[in-house]
Amino acid sequence: WHRNPRNRGLINFTPVAIADGSGPTPGISPDYQYDVLIPWGDPLEPGGPAFSWPPNAADQAQQIGIGHDGMAFFPIDQSDCSPFDSKFRRGHWFRPGNYHGMLAINHEFGGNSHVLGKSSPESLEEVRTSQHAHGVSIVEIKKIHGQWRPLASKNARRIHVNTPVTFSGPVAGHPLLQTPAGNIPLGTVNNCSSGPTPWGTYLTCEENFNGYFGATNREQTWLPTEAHQRYGFSEGGFGYGWEKFDARFDLSNPDYKNEEHRFGWVVEIDPFDATQTPVKRTALGRFKHEGATSVIGKDGRVVVYMGDDERFDYIYKFVSADHYRDMLDRGQSPLDEGTLYVARFHEDGSGTWLPLTLDNPDLAGHFHDMAELLVHTRIAADLAGATPMDRPEWTTVAPNGDVYCTLTNNSRRTEADAANPLAPNPDGHIIRWHDSEEHTGTHFSWDIFLIAETTHGTEDSFSDPDGLYADPDGRLFIETDGGQKDGLNNQLLVADTETGKLSRLLTGVTGDEITGITVTPDRRTLFVNTQHPGNGDPTQSNFPAPYDGITIPRDCTIVITKKDGGIIGS
Ligand code: FEO
Ligand code: CA
Ligand code: CA
Ligand code: CA
């Protein structure tokens, strides 16, 4: 990947200067403007229950959730044009889909003090409020008189921790998903990154699902298994306290044995059918899923790139068994049959995708069947000899086929390797690879695109890369989540993948992270999110007030347009 030093003119906006990079409200390039959309607690549809704090469980189930994260815009009235078509990439700005669409958005997490106004729930009602604040919102949005807003919609819906879901693929129907209580599968949680599929559905990723389980030790003493430990389950979880009132999340309640196997999956949602039951696609493995980036590979097979965000965890990809359209025509999901691989990065800049299959000799004798393997994907990947990475977060595919993945940081690394060259790695880096056979092959070449630490003390300063989006022109949008250096809040940067030039488009709010990224087909509207602005504390930030006069800070979507109407990032 030879770099062309000449400025290609891809990025011409005036960046937000470091001096303007901190405060209780966002900072934006003087060439751009922003607006606020769907803050936590707003009604999903006009006329729904208005925000009041703290919300009650019934209202919260009809309101936008908290912890805005991965999202995807699905244009309406642009049915001849999907994000995977070249027509979409060139942009048809005059088409109504640039002003009207379904927005599918993840609600990763909301701390009890922010959602409930107390550190721990004191009733099942309060647990339900917390559960309803999590999950996914499907909102119909339209630009009316210059402002995007939600509409009444037959397709709008909330999916949360108590919404019926179903399982598909190799683990469906397996005893490892059955509980002695016989309760039906419900819900999705800690929905972090996400991605659209070529057939117009939304993949939401369950990340830190372990933290919502705990053990009361009332019925029996809970002793973690090796698998519990590998997935980070603990007696106290992350302190949500759900297990105290909802036995489903009590690891020490024998009636709900295996409930924890029902989380940690990629879930497929149809944003255009509110009656569809969300489907957990088990062939994509069970781990702390961060991102599901689909691309059409050789012979029309679909490839999904995925990170597992934990220190020393792995990068995965799934390759469907057949051309995705043929599979759909047969009534089969392309995500139910195929091969799951995990990445090994060799020191010489080459790499291998290791298959997680029963006939892989490194896995021989360890699993009875594919279902058992997939429920314990992390353990299978350990056995296969994958390369432990510095917290893989988002992946994105550039138009030349290069795949980028953020490695957000790793304070615990003591031994560097070529793919993770800093020990410790306080500020993260971005790795890039190119797969053989148009994404479907088992070999790749790789290099390091950027090390965040090298930018400190410059106008380009940033740390902890997380969200990523490669646009069709060769820009790479980078979002950050972590302690920024040089007095900056978290931020959205735009990089030129050829020259390496970086420019800061947006800075977030004190205490927040910037995450989630999606565009209209013409790329003249960009949606990003501020998650946990002010860490939920009104003395740190009141954003997005005075948007609506409410002083508690609320996670929300930030709608970015260029003042001259240009393509975002230009
Ligand atoms: Fe939810 Fe790994 O960020
Ligand atoms: Ca987060
Ligand atoms: Ca993330
Ligand atoms: Ca993160």
XYZ file of C-alpha atoms and ligand atoms in Angstrom:
576
model
C 0.000 0.000 0.000
C 2.067 2.744 -1.289
C 0.982 6.149 -0.118
C 0.628 9.003 -2.485
C 1.899 12.112 -0.690
C 0.001 14.563 -2.902
C -3.200 15.924 -1.398
C -6.000 14.315 -3.352
C -8.377 17.043 -2.306
C -10.669 14.535 -0.622
C -10.758 16.467 2.641
C -10.996 20.235 2.332
C -12.971 21.374 5.358
C -11.544 23.505 8.174
C -11.118 21.190 11.153
C -12.265 21.796 14.707
C -9.115 23.109 16.357
C -7.756 21.523 19.499
C -8.588 24.766 21.313
C -12.271 24.233 20.468
C -12.269 20.570 21.293
C -13.689 20.408 24.823
C -16.865 21.516 26.514
C -20.397 20.582 27.522
C -21.728 20.854 23.944
C -20.364 19.508 20.643
C -17.844 21.410 18.544
C -18.044 21.185 14.768
C -16.005 22.340 11.783
C -17.054 25.882 10.777
C -17.956 24.437 7.356
C -20.541 22.114 8.914
C -23.647 22.308 11.102
C -25.511 19.857 13.300
C -28.981 19.191 14.601
C -30.296 16.852 17.307
C -32.521 13.842 16.627
C -34.240 11.198 18.811
C -32.777 11.762 22.268
C -33.279 9.032 24.842
C -36.851 9.062 26.160
C -38.476 10.881 23.250
C -41.565 9.038 21.984
C -40.816 6.538 19.236
C -43.695 8.039 17.270
C -45.434 11.436 17.585
C -48.146 11.313 20.249
C -46.338 8.637 22.291
C -45.451 9.152 25.954
C -43.264 12.224 26.481
C -39.987 12.025 28.377
C -40.117 12.345 32.129
C -37.300 11.444 34.472
C -36.946 8.824 35.692
C -39.141 7.053 33.148
C -41.535 4.269 34.072
C -41.273 0.830 32.437
C -44.417 1.098 30.309
C -43.453 4.488 28.859
C -39.849 3.476 28.268
C -41.041 0.566 26.101
C -42.607 3.148 23.742
C -39.748 5.626 23.875
C -36.297 5.829 22.330
C -33.817 3.802 24.392
C -30.554 5.039 25.903
C -26.914 4.379 24.980
C -27.231 5.251 21.281
C -24.636 3.216 19.377
C -24.431 1.440 16.003
C -27.143 2.399 13.509
C -28.108 2.112 9.862
C -30.268 4.292 7.636
C -32.534 2.403 5.228
C -33.878 4.753 2.534
C -37.577 4.702 1.676
C -38.790 5.175 -1.899
C -35.409 4.154 -3.210
C -36.108 0.479 -3.623
C -33.995 0.198 -6.753
C -30.963 1.320 -4.849
C -29.402 -0.501 -1.860
C -26.186 0.452 -0.017
C -24.471 -2.317 -1.990
C -25.278 -0.906 -5.426
C -22.922 1.329 -7.340
C -25.891 3.644 -7.936
C -26.169 4.138 -4.185
C -22.466 4.818 -3.950
C -22.563 7.500 -6.647
C -25.464 9.109 -4.854
C -28.811 10.003 -6.276
C -29.434 13.126 -4.277
C -32.747 13.919 -5.929
C -34.312 10.670 -4.805
C -36.731 10.810 -1.879
C -34.647 8.249 0.064
C -32.197 11.017 0.851
C -34.905 12.712 2.908
C -36.896 9.776 4.245
C -35.987 6.409 5.696
C -36.042 3.914 8.511
C -33.327 4.414 11.110
C -32.373 1.293 13.046
C -30.383 2.234 16.140
C -28.762 0.292 18.972
C -29.108 1.167 22.646
C -25.970 -0.248 24.176
C -26.267 0.581 27.842
C -27.572 3.000 30.434
C -26.191 3.164 33.953
C -28.734 2.814 36.763
C -28.026 6.288 38.126
C -28.717 7.856 34.709
C -31.812 5.757 33.901
C -33.328 5.142 37.343
C -31.807 7.913 39.444
C -30.391 5.328 41.859
C -27.459 2.932 41.863
C -29.518 -0.250 42.002
C -33.127 -1.186 41.153
C -35.433 -1.709 44.132
C -38.292 -3.477 42.342
C -39.108 -5.569 39.282
C -40.738 -2.439 37.812
C -37.391 -0.645 37.969
C -35.597 -3.635 36.423
C -38.133 -3.512 33.589
C -37.456 0.202 33.070
C -33.743 -0.531 32.752
C -34.430 -3.469 30.415
C -36.732 -1.406 28.212
C -34.078 1.315 27.901
C -31.787 -1.263 26.249
C -32.094 -2.965 22.861
C -32.920 -1.403 19.500
C -35.232 1.307 18.144
C -36.632 1.226 14.630
C -37.778 4.761 13.787
C -39.197 6.212 10.603
C -37.553 9.587 10.031
C -38.083 12.285 7.440
C -36.590 15.679 6.695
C -39.422 18.199 6.880
C -38.793 21.957 6.482
C -35.065 21.365 6.877
C -35.283 19.246 10.009
C -35.242 15.475 10.462
C -37.962 14.159 12.759
C -39.726 10.863 13.589
C -43.025 10.033 11.897
C -45.963 7.830 12.800
C -45.056 4.533 11.145
C -46.385 1.017 10.741
C -42.771 -0.170 10.874
C -41.589 1.712 13.980
C -40.928 -0.521 16.968
C -38.889 -1.028 20.080
C -37.009 -4.275 20.578
C -35.699 -4.681 24.131
C -34.676 -7.264 26.713
C -38.199 -8.738 26.931
C -39.087 -8.871 23.229
C -39.615 -12.414 21.853
C -36.698 -13.557 19.686
C -35.891 -16.745 17.842
C -32.738 -18.731 17.070
C -31.566 -19.906 13.693
C -28.522 -21.754 12.368
C -26.550 -24.632 13.931
C -27.390 -23.886 17.590
C -31.172 -23.502 17.120
C -33.079 -26.168 19.048
C -29.971 -27.409 20.864
C -30.198 -28.363 24.573
C -27.602 -25.678 25.372
C -30.310 -23.087 24.602
C -33.011 -24.780 26.714
C -33.650 -23.875 30.343
C -35.265 -26.195 32.959
C -37.918 -23.460 33.432
C -38.859 -23.842 29.760
C -39.108 -20.063 29.270
C -39.198 -18.868 25.682
C -36.218 -16.876 24.349
C -36.591 -13.172 24.990
C -34.585 -10.123 24.193
C -31.331 -8.610 23.105
C -28.920 -6.602 25.240
C -25.811 -4.411 25.123
C -26.341 -3.764 21.435
C -23.115 -2.111 20.441
C -22.099 -1.847 16.807
C -24.184 -3.103 13.894
C -24.389 -3.262 10.138
C -26.831 -3.498 7.236
C -27.008 -6.610 5.042
C -27.088 -6.614 1.210
C -30.721 -7.773 1.405
C -31.848 -4.767 3.456
C -31.952 -6.060 7.026
C -30.163 -4.839 10.145
C -27.617 -6.836 12.138
C -27.345 -5.773 15.782
C -24.453 -7.052 17.895
C -24.659 -8.178 21.521
C -21.439 -7.092 23.213
C -20.999 -7.080 27.012
C -23.969 -9.346 27.742
C -22.138 -10.987 30.651
C -22.501 -7.865 32.796
C -26.304 -8.139 33.011
C -26.139 -11.504 34.775
C -25.331 -11.919 38.445
C -25.761 -14.504 41.207
C -27.989 -14.073 44.256
C -26.791 -17.417 45.659
C -30.273 -17.867 47.158
C -31.162 -21.183 45.514
C -27.661 -22.587 45.323
C -24.105 -21.327 45.444
C -22.949 -20.262 42.014
C -19.545 -21.545 40.950
C -18.331 -20.254 37.582
C -17.390 -22.834 34.965
C -14.383 -22.415 32.680
C -16.788 -21.117 30.029
C -18.310 -18.606 32.462
C -14.835 -17.328 33.221
C -13.867 -17.103 29.560
C -16.951 -14.960 28.930
C -16.468 -12.807 32.030
C -19.527 -13.818 34.082
C -19.271 -12.892 37.749
C -21.406 -12.837 40.887
C -21.946 -9.074 40.758
C -22.011 -8.543 36.994
C -21.687 -4.860 36.116
C -23.945 -3.894 39.013
C -27.264 -3.610 37.128
C -28.921 -5.759 39.800
C -31.425 -7.375 37.402
C -30.810 -10.808 38.964
C -32.324 -9.625 42.250
C -35.827 -9.304 40.737
C -35.681 -11.204 37.439
C -34.624 -14.842 37.938
C -33.745 -15.135 34.257
C -30.540 -13.188 34.993
C -29.679 -15.085 38.198
C -26.800 -17.455 37.425
C -27.431 -19.286 40.712
C -31.059 -20.113 39.904
C -31.003 -23.696 38.503
C -34.334 -23.149 36.692
C -32.598 -20.688 34.358
C -29.469 -22.696 33.611
C -28.356 -21.937 30.008
C -30.176 -18.584 29.857
C -26.733 -16.983 29.488
C -26.193 -18.972 26.272
C -29.047 -17.034 24.692
C -26.953 -13.852 24.577
C -23.727 -12.936 22.803
C -25.076 -13.301 19.268
C -25.640 -11.264 16.138
C -29.370 -10.583 15.739
C -31.093 -9.927 12.402
C -33.945 -7.416 12.344
C -36.161 -6.410 9.412
C -36.571 -2.627 9.629
C -39.505 -2.743 7.206
C -41.607 -5.330 9.045
C -42.621 -4.628 12.630
C -44.202 -8.085 12.889
C -40.911 -9.906 12.214
C -39.417 -11.770 15.176
C -35.720 -10.823 15.570
C -33.502 -13.802 14.696
C -30.262 -14.697 16.477
C -27.940 -15.991 13.741
C -25.885 -18.577 15.611
C -23.566 -19.468 12.717
C -21.841 -16.119 13.364
C -20.625 -17.330 16.753
C -21.067 -16.271 20.354
C -18.687 -13.684 21.736
C -18.728 -9.988 22.695
C -19.799 -8.949 19.238
C -18.680 -5.542 18.077
C -19.793 -4.925 14.555
C -21.064 -7.081 11.713
C -19.829 -5.610 8.456
C -21.237 -7.351 5.389
C -19.648 -7.333 1.961
C -20.448 -9.323 -1.154
C -17.453 -11.536 -1.911
C -16.388 -13.870 -4.663
C -19.206 -15.766 -6.388
C -21.793 -13.644 -4.558
C -21.102 -15.224 -1.203
C -21.656 -12.817 1.659
C -18.795 -12.177 4.081
C -19.353 -10.673 7.543
C -16.406 -9.189 9.463
C -16.692 -9.052 13.243
C -14.609 -8.014 16.244
C -14.699 -9.394 19.786
C -14.030 -6.423 22.047
C -11.970 -7.711 24.932
C -8.287 -7.368 25.660
C -6.514 -10.246 23.852
C -9.602 -11.346 21.920
C -10.000 -11.897 18.240
C -11.141 -10.795 14.792
C -13.602 -13.099 12.994
C -15.261 -13.464 9.633
C -18.167 -15.545 8.402
C -18.459 -16.673 4.771
C -21.827 -17.936 3.518
C -22.025 -21.354 1.875
C -23.394 -20.083 -1.415
C -24.405 -17.007 -3.415
C -26.552 -15.011 -1.020
C -29.333 -14.488 -3.572
C -29.527 -18.204 -4.385
C -29.793 -18.957 -0.682
C -32.518 -16.350 -0.202
C -34.357 -17.749 -3.252
C -34.276 -21.178 -1.621
C -35.826 -19.670 1.510
C -32.566 -20.056 3.391
C -30.727 -17.313 5.246
C -27.191 -16.703 3.924
C -26.239 -16.246 7.592
C -27.344 -19.738 8.648
C -24.977 -21.876 6.600
C -21.317 -21.148 6.010
C -17.929 -21.092 7.695
C -16.799 -19.043 10.671
C -13.101 -18.119 10.701
C -10.793 -16.403 13.187
C -7.738 -14.362 12.202
C -4.090 -15.154 12.745
C -1.731 -12.280 11.917
C 1.769 -13.531 11.061
C 4.811 -11.397 11.838
C 5.718 -11.016 8.147
C 2.576 -9.124 7.112
C 0.681 -12.168 5.921
C -2.262 -13.739 7.670
C -4.474 -16.813 7.801
C -8.168 -17.250 8.467
C -8.467 -20.335 10.694
C -11.736 -22.265 10.255
C -13.765 -22.933 13.406
C -15.063 -26.294 12.268
C -15.217 -29.760 13.798
C -12.693 -31.061 11.250
C -10.065 -28.462 12.150
C -7.370 -30.732 13.731
C -6.672 -28.135 16.455
C -10.273 -28.473 17.670
C -10.522 -32.269 17.352
C -12.170 -33.958 20.309
C -13.099 -30.733 22.081
C -16.725 -30.324 20.994
C -19.525 -32.857 20.455
C -21.150 -30.862 17.706
C -21.124 -27.498 15.920
C -23.669 -26.092 18.371
C -21.395 -26.723 21.337
C -18.499 -25.158 19.434
C -20.466 -22.037 18.507
C -21.797 -21.477 22.034
C -18.143 -21.531 23.113
C -16.694 -19.704 20.113
C -14.023 -17.970 22.216
C -12.715 -21.291 23.504
C -12.654 -22.727 19.973
C -10.713 -19.695 18.763
C -8.220 -20.106 21.627
C -7.630 -23.711 20.525
C -7.315 -22.740 16.858
C -4.426 -20.397 17.642
C -5.893 -17.004 16.735
C -3.861 -13.837 17.364
C -4.845 -12.060 20.598
C -5.591 -8.446 19.640
C -5.842 -5.120 21.472
C -9.663 -5.022 21.768
C -11.122 -5.336 18.248
C -14.007 -2.887 17.788
C -15.484 -1.844 14.410
C -14.603 -3.083 10.948
C -15.289 -1.382 7.626
C -14.562 -2.269 4.013
C -13.027 0.369 1.716
C -13.964 0.488 -1.990
C -10.633 -1.124 -2.971
C -11.438 -4.139 -0.773
C -9.135 -3.219 2.116
C -10.704 -3.983 5.484
C -9.995 -1.687 8.437
C -10.450 -2.637 12.096
C -10.046 -0.460 15.172
C -8.052 -1.876 18.084
C -9.147 0.535 20.738
C -6.385 0.058 23.363
C -4.897 -2.551 25.693
C -3.502 -1.400 29.001
C -2.577 -4.971 29.916
C -0.375 -5.961 26.984
C 3.125 -6.808 28.180
C 4.506 -8.380 24.977
C 4.271 -6.623 21.643
C 3.866 -8.449 18.328
C 3.802 -7.145 14.778
C 0.015 -6.711 14.685
C -0.140 -5.225 18.196
C 3.144 -3.331 18.306
C 2.821 -1.424 21.594
C 3.081 -2.949 25.076
C 1.141 -1.532 26.765
C -1.046 0.045 24.089
C -2.721 2.975 25.881
C -4.321 4.704 22.883
C -5.028 2.066 20.255
C -4.350 1.617 16.555
C -6.062 0.718 13.281
C -5.096 -2.419 11.397
C -5.817 -3.006 7.701
C -5.902 -6.210 5.711
C -6.753 -7.434 2.224
C -8.261 -10.891 1.824
C -7.594 -13.308 -0.977
C -10.414 -14.237 -3.392
C -12.421 -11.042 -2.940
C -12.990 -11.503 0.782
C -13.854 -15.223 0.711
C -10.300 -16.684 0.787
C -8.348 -17.982 3.765
C -5.259 -15.802 3.289
C -4.633 -12.104 3.634
C -1.930 -9.478 3.727
C -2.013 -6.786 6.374
C -0.369 -3.612 7.640
C -0.944 -1.029 10.342
C -2.780 2.000 9.030
C -2.293 4.223 12.044
C -1.072 4.250 15.656
C -3.071 6.757 17.701
C -0.232 7.550 20.093
C 1.800 9.090 17.264
C -0.766 11.875 16.842
C -0.541 13.299 20.368
C 0.776 16.812 20.707
C -0.334 17.635 17.153
C -3.523 19.166 15.774
C -4.479 15.607 14.726
C -4.427 14.313 18.304
C -6.747 11.421 19.062
C -6.928 8.207 21.122
C -9.056 5.088 21.434
C -10.445 4.614 17.908
C -13.754 2.699 17.910
C -16.445 3.501 15.279
C -15.375 3.282 11.618
C -16.890 3.981 8.222
C -15.067 3.864 4.899
C -16.844 5.925 2.254
C -16.813 5.122 -1.492
C -14.271 7.894 -2.242
C -11.524 6.610 0.077
C -12.275 8.583 3.224
C -12.172 6.773 6.534
C -14.380 8.187 9.308
C -12.967 7.401 12.759
C -14.915 7.804 16.005
C -13.308 7.695 19.427
C -14.326 6.266 22.786
C -11.898 6.900 25.613
C -9.748 9.445 27.389
C -8.601 11.855 24.702
C -5.267 13.627 25.068
C -4.507 17.343 24.650
C -7.717 18.461 26.391
C -10.041 17.032 23.764
C -13.430 15.425 24.131
C -14.184 12.316 22.107
C -14.387 13.073 18.430
C -15.116 12.232 14.816
C -12.137 12.403 12.462
C -11.900 11.974 8.718
C -8.809 10.304 7.239
C -7.671 10.032 3.648
C -6.761 6.359 3.337
C -4.226 7.073 0.616
C -2.348 10.068 2.015
C -2.952 9.419 5.715
C -4.180 13.020 6.161
C -6.436 13.420 9.232
C -8.968 16.133 9.946
C -11.286 16.614 12.931
C -14.919 17.134 11.928
C -16.675 17.007 15.297
C -15.895 16.954 18.998
C -18.391 15.507 21.424
C -19.661 16.511 24.826
C -17.797 16.245 28.133
C -17.958 12.648 29.342
C -19.488 11.174 26.168
C -18.258 8.910 23.407
C -18.968 9.455 19.719
C -20.314 6.295 18.117
C -22.675 4.990 15.469
C -22.363 6.234 11.912
C -24.620 6.068 8.870
C -25.363 8.226 5.828
C -28.152 8.976 3.397
C -27.535 7.543 -0.103
C -26.245 10.891 -1.386
C -23.872 11.170 1.625
C -25.040 14.726 2.243
C -26.468 13.829 5.645
C -24.413 11.974 8.233
C -25.862 10.594 11.457
C -23.616 9.966 14.489
C -24.393 9.604 18.192
C -23.279 11.079 21.468
C -23.437 8.261 24.005
C -23.550 8.998 27.766
C -23.050 12.804 27.400
C -21.809 14.234 30.695
C -21.694 10.637 31.944
C -25.381 11.218 32.673
C -24.528 13.964 35.183
C -26.292 17.353 34.666
C -23.438 19.182 36.420
C -21.112 18.046 33.588
C -23.400 18.631 30.605
C -27.049 19.342 29.876
C -26.772 18.390 26.232
C -28.983 18.308 24.174
C -30.789 20.965 26.260
C -31.936 23.635 25.512
C -33.176 21.566 22.580
C -36.171 20.681 24.749
C -35.643 22.371 28.110
C -34.681 19.176 29.944
C -31.492 19.490 31.973
C -30.471 15.848 32.428
C -28.062 14.993 29.603
C -29.528 12.551 27.106
C -27.888 10.274 24.589
C -28.957 11.386 21.127
C -28.273 11.323 17.418
C -26.363 14.246 15.907
C -27.346 15.005 12.305
C -24.463 16.568 10.377
C -24.748 18.489 7.101
C -22.256 20.614 5.209
C -23.190 24.289 4.952
C -22.577 24.257 1.204
C -24.638 21.064 0.808
C -21.566 19.008 -0.088
C -20.645 15.415 0.573
C -19.833 14.831 4.224
C -16.084 14.687 4.793
C -15.273 16.875 1.797
Fe -19.474 -1.165 22.942
Fe -16.616 -2.151 22.331
O -17.743 -0.773 22.445
Ca -20.109 2.610 24.787
Ca -17.757 0.451 20.479
Ca -15.412 1.268 22.939
